[in-house]
mmCIF file of C-alpha atoms and ligand atoms in Angstrom:
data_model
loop_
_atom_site.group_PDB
_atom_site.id
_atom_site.type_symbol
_atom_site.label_atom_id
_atom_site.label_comp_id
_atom_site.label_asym_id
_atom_site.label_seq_id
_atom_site.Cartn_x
_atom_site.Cartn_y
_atom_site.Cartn_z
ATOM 1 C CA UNK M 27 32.929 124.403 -6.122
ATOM 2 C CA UNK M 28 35.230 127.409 -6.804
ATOM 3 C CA UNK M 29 33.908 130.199 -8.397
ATOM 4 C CA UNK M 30 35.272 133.956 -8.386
ATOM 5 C CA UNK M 31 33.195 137.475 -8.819
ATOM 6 C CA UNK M 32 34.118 139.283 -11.843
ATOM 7 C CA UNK M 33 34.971 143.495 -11.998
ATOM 8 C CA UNK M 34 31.620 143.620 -13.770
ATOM 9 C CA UNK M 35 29.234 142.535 -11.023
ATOM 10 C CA UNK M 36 30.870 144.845 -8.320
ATOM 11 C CA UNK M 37 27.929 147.908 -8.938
ATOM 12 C CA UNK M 38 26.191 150.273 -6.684
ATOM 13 C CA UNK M 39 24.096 147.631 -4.320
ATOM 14 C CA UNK M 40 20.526 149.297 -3.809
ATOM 15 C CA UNK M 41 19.641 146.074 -2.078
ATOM 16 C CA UNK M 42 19.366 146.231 2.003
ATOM 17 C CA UNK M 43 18.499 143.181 3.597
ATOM 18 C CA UNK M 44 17.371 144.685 6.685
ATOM 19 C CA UNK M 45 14.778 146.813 4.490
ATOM 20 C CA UNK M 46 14.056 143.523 2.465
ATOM 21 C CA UNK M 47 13.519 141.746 6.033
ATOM 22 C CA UNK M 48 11.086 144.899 7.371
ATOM 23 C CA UNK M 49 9.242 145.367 4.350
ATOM 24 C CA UNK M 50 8.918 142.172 2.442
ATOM 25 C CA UNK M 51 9.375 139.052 4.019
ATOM 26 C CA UNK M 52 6.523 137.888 2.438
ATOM 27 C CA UNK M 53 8.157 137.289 -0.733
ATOM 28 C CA UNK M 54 10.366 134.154 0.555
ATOM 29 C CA UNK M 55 7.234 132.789 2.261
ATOM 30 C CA UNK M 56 5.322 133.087 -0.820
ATOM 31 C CA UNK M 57 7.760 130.749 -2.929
ATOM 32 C CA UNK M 58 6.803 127.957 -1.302
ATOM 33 C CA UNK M 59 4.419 126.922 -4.263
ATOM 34 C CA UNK M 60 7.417 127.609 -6.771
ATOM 35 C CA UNK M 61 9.613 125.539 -4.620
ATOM 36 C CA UNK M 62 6.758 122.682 -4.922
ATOM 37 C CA UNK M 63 6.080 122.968 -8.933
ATOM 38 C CA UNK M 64 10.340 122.570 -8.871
ATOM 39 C CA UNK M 65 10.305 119.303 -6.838
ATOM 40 C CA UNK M 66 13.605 118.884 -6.016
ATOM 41 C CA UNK M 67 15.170 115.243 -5.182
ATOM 42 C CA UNK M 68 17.827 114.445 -2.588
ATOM 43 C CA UNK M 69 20.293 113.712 -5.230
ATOM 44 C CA UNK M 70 19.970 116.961 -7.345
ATOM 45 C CA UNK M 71 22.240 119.785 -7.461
ATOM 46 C CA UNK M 72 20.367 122.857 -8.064
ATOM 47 C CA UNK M 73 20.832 127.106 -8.608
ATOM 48 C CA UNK M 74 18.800 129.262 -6.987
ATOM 49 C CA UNK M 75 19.330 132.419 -9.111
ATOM 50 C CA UNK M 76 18.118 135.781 -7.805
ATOM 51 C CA UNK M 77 18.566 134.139 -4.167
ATOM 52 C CA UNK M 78 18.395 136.997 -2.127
ATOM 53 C CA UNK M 79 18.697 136.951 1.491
ATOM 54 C CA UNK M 80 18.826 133.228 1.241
ATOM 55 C CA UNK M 81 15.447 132.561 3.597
ATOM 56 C CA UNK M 82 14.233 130.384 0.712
ATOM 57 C CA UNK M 83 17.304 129.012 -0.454
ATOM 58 C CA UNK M 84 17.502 127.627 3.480
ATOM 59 C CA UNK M 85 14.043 125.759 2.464
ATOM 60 C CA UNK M 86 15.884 124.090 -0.883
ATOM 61 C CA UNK M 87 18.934 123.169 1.136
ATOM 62 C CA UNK M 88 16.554 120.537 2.864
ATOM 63 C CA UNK M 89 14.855 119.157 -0.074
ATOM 64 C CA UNK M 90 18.005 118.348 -2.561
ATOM 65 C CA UNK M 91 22.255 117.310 -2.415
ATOM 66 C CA UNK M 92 23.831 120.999 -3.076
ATOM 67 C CA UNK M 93 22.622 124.565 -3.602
ATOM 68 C CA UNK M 94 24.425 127.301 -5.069
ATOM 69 C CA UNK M 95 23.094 130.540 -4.744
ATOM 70 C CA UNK M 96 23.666 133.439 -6.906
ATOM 71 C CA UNK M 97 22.684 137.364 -6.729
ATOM 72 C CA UNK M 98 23.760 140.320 -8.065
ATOM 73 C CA UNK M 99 23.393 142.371 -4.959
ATOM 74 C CA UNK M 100 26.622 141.974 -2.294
ATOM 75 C CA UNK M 101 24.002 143.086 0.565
ATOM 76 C CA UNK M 102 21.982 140.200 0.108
ATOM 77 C CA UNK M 103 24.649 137.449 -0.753
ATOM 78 C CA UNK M 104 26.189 138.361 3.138
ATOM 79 C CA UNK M 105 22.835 138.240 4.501
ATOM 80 C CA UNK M 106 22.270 134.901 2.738
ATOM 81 C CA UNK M 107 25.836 133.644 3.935
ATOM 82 C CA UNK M 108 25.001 134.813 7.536
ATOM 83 C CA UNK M 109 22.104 132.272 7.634
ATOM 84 C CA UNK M 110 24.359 129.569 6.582
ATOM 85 C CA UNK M 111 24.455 129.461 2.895
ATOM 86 C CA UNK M 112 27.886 128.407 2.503
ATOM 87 C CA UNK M 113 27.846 128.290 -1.343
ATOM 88 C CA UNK M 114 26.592 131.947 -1.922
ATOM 89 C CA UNK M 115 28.203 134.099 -4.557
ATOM 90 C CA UNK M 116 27.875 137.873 -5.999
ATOM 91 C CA UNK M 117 27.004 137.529 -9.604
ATOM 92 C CA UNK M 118 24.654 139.064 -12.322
ATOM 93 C CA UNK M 119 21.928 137.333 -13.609
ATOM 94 C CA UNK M 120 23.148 138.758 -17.247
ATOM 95 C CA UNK M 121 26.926 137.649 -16.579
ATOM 96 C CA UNK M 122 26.070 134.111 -15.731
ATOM 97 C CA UNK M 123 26.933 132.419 -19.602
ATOM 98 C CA UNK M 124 30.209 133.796 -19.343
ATOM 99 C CA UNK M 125 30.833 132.081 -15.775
ATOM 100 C CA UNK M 126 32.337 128.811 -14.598
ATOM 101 C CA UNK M 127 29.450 127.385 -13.208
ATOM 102 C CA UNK M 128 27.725 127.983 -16.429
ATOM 103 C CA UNK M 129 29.001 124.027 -17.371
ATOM 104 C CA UNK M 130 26.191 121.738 -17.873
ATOM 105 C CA UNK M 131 26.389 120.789 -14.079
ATOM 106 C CA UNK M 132 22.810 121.616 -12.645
ATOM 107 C CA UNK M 133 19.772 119.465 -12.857
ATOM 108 C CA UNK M 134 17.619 122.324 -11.957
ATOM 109 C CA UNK M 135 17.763 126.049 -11.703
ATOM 110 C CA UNK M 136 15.256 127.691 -9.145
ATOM 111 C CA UNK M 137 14.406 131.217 -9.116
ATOM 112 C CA UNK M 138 11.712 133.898 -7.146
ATOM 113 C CA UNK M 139 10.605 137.156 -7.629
ATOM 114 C CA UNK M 140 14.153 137.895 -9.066
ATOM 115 C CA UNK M 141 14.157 137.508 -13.148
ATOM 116 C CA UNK M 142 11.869 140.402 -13.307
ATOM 117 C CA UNK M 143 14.679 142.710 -12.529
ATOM 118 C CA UNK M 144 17.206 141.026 -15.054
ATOM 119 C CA UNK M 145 15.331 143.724 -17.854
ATOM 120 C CA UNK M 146 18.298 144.586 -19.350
ATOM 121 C CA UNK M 147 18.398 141.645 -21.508
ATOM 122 C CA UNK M 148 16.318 138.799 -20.247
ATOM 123 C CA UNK M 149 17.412 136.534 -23.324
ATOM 124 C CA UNK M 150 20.725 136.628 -22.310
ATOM 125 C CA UNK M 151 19.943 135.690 -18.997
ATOM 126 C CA UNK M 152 18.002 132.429 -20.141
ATOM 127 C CA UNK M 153 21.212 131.482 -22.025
ATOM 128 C CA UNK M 154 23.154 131.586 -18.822
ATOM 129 C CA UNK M 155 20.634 129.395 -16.672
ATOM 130 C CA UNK M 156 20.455 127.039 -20.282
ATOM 131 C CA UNK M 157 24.258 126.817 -20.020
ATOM 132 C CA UNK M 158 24.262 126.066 -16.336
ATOM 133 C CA UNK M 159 21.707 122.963 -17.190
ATOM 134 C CA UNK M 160 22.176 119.278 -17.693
ATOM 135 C CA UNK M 161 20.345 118.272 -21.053
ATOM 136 C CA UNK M 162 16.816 117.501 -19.605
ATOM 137 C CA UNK M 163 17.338 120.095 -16.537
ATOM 138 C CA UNK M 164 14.602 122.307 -15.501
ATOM 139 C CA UNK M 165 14.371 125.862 -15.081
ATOM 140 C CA UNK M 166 11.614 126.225 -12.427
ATOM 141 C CA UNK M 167 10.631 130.089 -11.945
ATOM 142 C CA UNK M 168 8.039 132.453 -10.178
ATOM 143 C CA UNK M 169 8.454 136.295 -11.139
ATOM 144 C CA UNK M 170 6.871 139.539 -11.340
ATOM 145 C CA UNK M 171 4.264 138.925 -15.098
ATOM 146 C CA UNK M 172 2.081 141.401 -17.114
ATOM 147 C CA UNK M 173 0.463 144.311 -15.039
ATOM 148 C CA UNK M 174 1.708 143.364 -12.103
ATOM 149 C CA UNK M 175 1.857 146.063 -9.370
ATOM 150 C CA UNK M 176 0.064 147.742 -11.587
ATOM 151 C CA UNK M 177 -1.485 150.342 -9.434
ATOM 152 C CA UNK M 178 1.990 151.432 -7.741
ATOM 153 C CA UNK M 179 3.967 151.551 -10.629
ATOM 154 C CA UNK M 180 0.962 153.753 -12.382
ATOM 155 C CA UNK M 181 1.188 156.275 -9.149
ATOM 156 C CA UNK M 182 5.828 156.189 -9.305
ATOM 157 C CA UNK M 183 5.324 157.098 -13.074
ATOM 158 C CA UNK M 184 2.933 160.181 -12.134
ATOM 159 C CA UNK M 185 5.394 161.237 -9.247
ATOM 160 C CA UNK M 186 8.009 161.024 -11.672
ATOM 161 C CA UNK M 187 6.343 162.865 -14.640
ATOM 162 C CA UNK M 188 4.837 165.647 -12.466
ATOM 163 C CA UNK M 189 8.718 166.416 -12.021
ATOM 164 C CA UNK M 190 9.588 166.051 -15.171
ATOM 165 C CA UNK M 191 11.421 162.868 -15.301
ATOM 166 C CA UNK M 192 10.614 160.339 -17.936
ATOM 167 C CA UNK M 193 9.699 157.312 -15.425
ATOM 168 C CA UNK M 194 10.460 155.276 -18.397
ATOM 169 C CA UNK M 195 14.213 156.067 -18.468
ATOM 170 C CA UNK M 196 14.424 154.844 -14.468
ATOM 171 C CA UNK M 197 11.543 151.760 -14.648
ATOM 172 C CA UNK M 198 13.892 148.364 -13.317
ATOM 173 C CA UNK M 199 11.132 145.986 -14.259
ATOM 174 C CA UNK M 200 10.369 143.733 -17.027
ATOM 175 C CA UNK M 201 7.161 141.768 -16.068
ATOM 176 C CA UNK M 202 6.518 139.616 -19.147
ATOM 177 C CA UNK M 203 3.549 137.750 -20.601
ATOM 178 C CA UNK M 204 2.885 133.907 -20.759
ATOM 179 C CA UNK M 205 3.475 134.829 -24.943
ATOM 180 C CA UNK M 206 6.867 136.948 -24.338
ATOM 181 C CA UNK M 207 8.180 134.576 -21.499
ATOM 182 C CA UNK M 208 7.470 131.911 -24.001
ATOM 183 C CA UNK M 209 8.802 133.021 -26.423
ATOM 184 C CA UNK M 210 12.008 133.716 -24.488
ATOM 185 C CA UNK M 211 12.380 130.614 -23.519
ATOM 186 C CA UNK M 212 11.810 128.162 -26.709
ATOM 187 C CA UNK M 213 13.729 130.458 -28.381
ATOM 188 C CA UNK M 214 17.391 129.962 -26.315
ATOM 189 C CA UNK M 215 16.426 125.505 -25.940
ATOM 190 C CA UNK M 216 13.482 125.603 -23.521
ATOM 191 C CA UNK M 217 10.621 122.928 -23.787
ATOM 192 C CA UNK M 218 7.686 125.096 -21.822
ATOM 193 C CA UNK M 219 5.867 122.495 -19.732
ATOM 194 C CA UNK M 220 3.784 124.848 -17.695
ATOM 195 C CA UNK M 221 3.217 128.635 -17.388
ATOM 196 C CA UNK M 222 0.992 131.040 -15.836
ATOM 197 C CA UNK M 223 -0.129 134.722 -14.818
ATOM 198 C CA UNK M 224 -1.118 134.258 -11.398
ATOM 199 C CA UNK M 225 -2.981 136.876 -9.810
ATOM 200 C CA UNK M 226 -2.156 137.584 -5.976
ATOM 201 C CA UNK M 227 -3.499 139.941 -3.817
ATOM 202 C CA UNK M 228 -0.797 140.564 -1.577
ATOM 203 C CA UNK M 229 -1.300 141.703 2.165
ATOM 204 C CA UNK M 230 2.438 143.879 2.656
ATOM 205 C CA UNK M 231 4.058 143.326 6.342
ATOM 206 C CA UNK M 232 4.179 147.436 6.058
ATOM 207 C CA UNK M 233 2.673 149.701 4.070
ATOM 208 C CA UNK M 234 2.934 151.059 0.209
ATOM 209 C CA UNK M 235 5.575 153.489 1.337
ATOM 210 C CA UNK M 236 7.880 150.646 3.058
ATOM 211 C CA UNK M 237 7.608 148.848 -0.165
ATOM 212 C CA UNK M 238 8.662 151.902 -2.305
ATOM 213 C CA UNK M 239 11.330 152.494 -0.107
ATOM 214 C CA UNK M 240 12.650 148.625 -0.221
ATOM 215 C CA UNK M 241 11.830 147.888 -4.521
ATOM 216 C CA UNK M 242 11.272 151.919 -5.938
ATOM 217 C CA UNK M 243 15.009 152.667 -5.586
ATOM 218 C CA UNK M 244 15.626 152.702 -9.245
ATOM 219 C CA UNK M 245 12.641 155.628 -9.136
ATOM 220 C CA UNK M 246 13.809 157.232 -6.246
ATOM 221 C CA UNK M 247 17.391 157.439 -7.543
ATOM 222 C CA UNK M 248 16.859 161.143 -9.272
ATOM 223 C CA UNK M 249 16.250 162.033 -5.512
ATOM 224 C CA UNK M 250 18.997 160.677 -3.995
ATOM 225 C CA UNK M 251 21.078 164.165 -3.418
ATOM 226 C CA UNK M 252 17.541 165.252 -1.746
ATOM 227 C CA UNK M 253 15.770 163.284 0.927
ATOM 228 C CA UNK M 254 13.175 165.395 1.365
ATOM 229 C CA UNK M 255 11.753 165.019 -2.121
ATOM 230 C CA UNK M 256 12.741 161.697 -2.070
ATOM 231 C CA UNK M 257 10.361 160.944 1.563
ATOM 232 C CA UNK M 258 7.609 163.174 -0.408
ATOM 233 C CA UNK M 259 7.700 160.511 -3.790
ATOM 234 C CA UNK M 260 7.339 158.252 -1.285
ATOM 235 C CA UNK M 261 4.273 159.702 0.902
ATOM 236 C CA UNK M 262 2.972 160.551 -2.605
ATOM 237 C CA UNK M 263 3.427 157.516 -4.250
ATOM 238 C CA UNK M 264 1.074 156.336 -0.836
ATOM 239 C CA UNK M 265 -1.367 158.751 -0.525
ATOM 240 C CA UNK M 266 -2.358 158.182 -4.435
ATOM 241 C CA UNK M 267 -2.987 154.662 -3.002
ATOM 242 C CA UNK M 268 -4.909 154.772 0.167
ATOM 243 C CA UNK M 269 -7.977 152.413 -1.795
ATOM 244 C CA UNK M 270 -5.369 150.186 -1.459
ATOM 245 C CA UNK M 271 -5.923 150.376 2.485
ATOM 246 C CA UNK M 272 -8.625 147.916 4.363
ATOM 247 C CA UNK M 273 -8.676 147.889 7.790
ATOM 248 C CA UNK M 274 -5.417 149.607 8.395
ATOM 249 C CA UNK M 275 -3.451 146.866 6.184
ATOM 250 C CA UNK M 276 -1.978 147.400 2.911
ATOM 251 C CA UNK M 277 -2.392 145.653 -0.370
ATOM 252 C CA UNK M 278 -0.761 145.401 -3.490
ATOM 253 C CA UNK M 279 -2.205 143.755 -6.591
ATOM 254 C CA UNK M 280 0.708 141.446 -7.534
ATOM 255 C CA UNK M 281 0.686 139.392 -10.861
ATOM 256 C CA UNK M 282 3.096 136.485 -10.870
ATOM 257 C CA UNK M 283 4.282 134.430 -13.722
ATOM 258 C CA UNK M 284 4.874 130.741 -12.634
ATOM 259 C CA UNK M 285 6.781 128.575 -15.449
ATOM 260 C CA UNK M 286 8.430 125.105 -15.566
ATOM 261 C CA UNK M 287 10.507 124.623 -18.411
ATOM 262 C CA UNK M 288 12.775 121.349 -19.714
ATOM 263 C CA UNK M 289 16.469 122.075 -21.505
ATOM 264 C CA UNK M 290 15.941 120.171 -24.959
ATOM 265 C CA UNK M 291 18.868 121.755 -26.753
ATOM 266 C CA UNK M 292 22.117 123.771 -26.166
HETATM 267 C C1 SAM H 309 12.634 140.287 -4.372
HETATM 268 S S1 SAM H 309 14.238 139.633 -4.180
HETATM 269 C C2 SAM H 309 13.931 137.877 -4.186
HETATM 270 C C3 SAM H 309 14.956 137.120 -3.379
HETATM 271 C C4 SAM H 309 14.652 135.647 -3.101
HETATM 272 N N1 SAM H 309 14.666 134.850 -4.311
HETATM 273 C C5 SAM H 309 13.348 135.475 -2.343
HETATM 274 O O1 SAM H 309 12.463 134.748 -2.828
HETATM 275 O O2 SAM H 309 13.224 136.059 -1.257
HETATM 276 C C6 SAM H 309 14.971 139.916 -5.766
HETATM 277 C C7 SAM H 309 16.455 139.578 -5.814
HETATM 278 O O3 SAM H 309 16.895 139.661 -7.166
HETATM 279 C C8 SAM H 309 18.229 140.111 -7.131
HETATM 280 N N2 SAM H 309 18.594 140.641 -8.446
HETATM 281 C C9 SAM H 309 18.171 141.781 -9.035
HETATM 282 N N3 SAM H 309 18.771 141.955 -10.225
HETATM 283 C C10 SAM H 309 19.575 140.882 -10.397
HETATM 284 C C11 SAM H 309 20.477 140.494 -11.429
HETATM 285 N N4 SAM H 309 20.638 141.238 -12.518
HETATM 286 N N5 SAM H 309 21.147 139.325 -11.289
HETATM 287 C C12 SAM H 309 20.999 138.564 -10.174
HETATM 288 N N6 SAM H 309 20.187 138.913 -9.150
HETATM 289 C C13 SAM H 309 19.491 140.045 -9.256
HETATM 290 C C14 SAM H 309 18.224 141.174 -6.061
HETATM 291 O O4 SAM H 309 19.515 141.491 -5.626
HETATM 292 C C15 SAM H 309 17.327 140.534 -5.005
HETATM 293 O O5 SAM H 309 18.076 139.821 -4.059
#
């Protein structure tokens, strides 16, 4: 299957896979329920959108005929396509309507802990995946929901204010309710068959300031031309959070939305 990157989706790449491998290799190991509620079936072919380094994508490979994996960040698309996913392209979540694969050909689209970062217009991003669907085709997706990382996003917006940036002009995420996500999805030709706010306490592989530094870059941008403010956000953003600590590992209080959903109309 051919498919080309468009001008559009070649941005700055905050992503680093080796950071994303240090600090949060958790994340593909924690799809495995999503991967379950998505069942996939030896002869499907299926889009894993938001697909990252690829770890989990390796998992779907096994389960179904083809896998096509798709994320905005170059970084992790290489990464992905080091580990062997041959059919691994750079493209936005946003842009994916206006691209070829967006042509009824998928009986599923797969994604984790990705559309939460697609804030700029999540709508348009269910069109794409609705476009990319066979008529019955399911969109089967775990992200970030309502109040999640609650307490860490709380202490980047007090970093941020206490500097006098408004941390609402740099905040990436868009963690939505069962209602909104609902909403978002009947409304561009989704039948919602399940969804739910999962709470997860989530031991990190680091600590709060590895996962800043791996997922706060869109906070830490204003301190880009300064590393040494940018390290003291950071140790900030930490120290605000030591409750967080229990015997010398770190938590975070993650809130997931799981959701399968069934393509009734165009
Ligand atoms: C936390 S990672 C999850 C990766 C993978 N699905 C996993 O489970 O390990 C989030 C991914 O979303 C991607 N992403 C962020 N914004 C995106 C966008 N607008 N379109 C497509 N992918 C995007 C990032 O590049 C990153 O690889």
């Amino acid at each position: 299957m051919a498919t080309s990157t468009p001008a559009s989706t070649q941005k700055k790449d905050d992503w680093s896979s080796q950071k994303y491998v240090k600090n949060a290799s958790f994340v593909p190991v924690l799809g495995a329920p999503v991967l379950q509620l998505l069942d996939p079936q030896p002869d499907e072919h299926i889009l894993d959108l938001g697909a990252g380094d690829g770890v989990l994508t390796v998992e779907l490979e096994k389960k179904c005929k083809s896998v096509v994996a798709v994320d905005a960040s170059a970084a992790m698309i290489e990464a992905a396509r080091e580990i062997g996913i041959k059919n691994a392209h750079v493209i936005d979540g946003h842009d994916l309507a206006e691209h070829e694969l967006a042509n009824g050909q998928f009986d599923a689209v797969f994604s984790n802990a990705a559309l939460h970062w697609m804030k700029k217009d999540p709508s348009r991003v269910v069109q794409g995946v609705n476009k990319c669907l066979k008529p019955g085709g399911r969109f089967v997706g775990e992200c970030g929901g309502h109040m999640n990382v609650a307490e860490v996003r709380a202490s980047m917006h007090a970093a941020l204010k206490k500097r006098g940036i408004n941390p609402e002009e740099v905040d990436p995420w868009y963690f939505p309710s069962t209602k909104t996500y609902t909403q978002v999805l009947e409304e561009n030709g989704f039948r919602v068959d399940y969804i739910e706010l999962i709470p997860r306490l989530t031991l990190l592989t680091t600590d709060i300031a590895g996962w800043t530094d791996t997922f706060g870059f869109s906070f830490l941008r204003p301190f880009d031309s300064d590393p040494a403010e940018r390290q003291r956000v950071i140790d900030e953003v930490q120290e605000n959070l030591t409750f967080s600590q229990d015997h010398g590992a770190w938590y975070i209080m993650y809130v997931r939305l799981r959701f399968k959903a069934t393509k009734i109309r165009d």
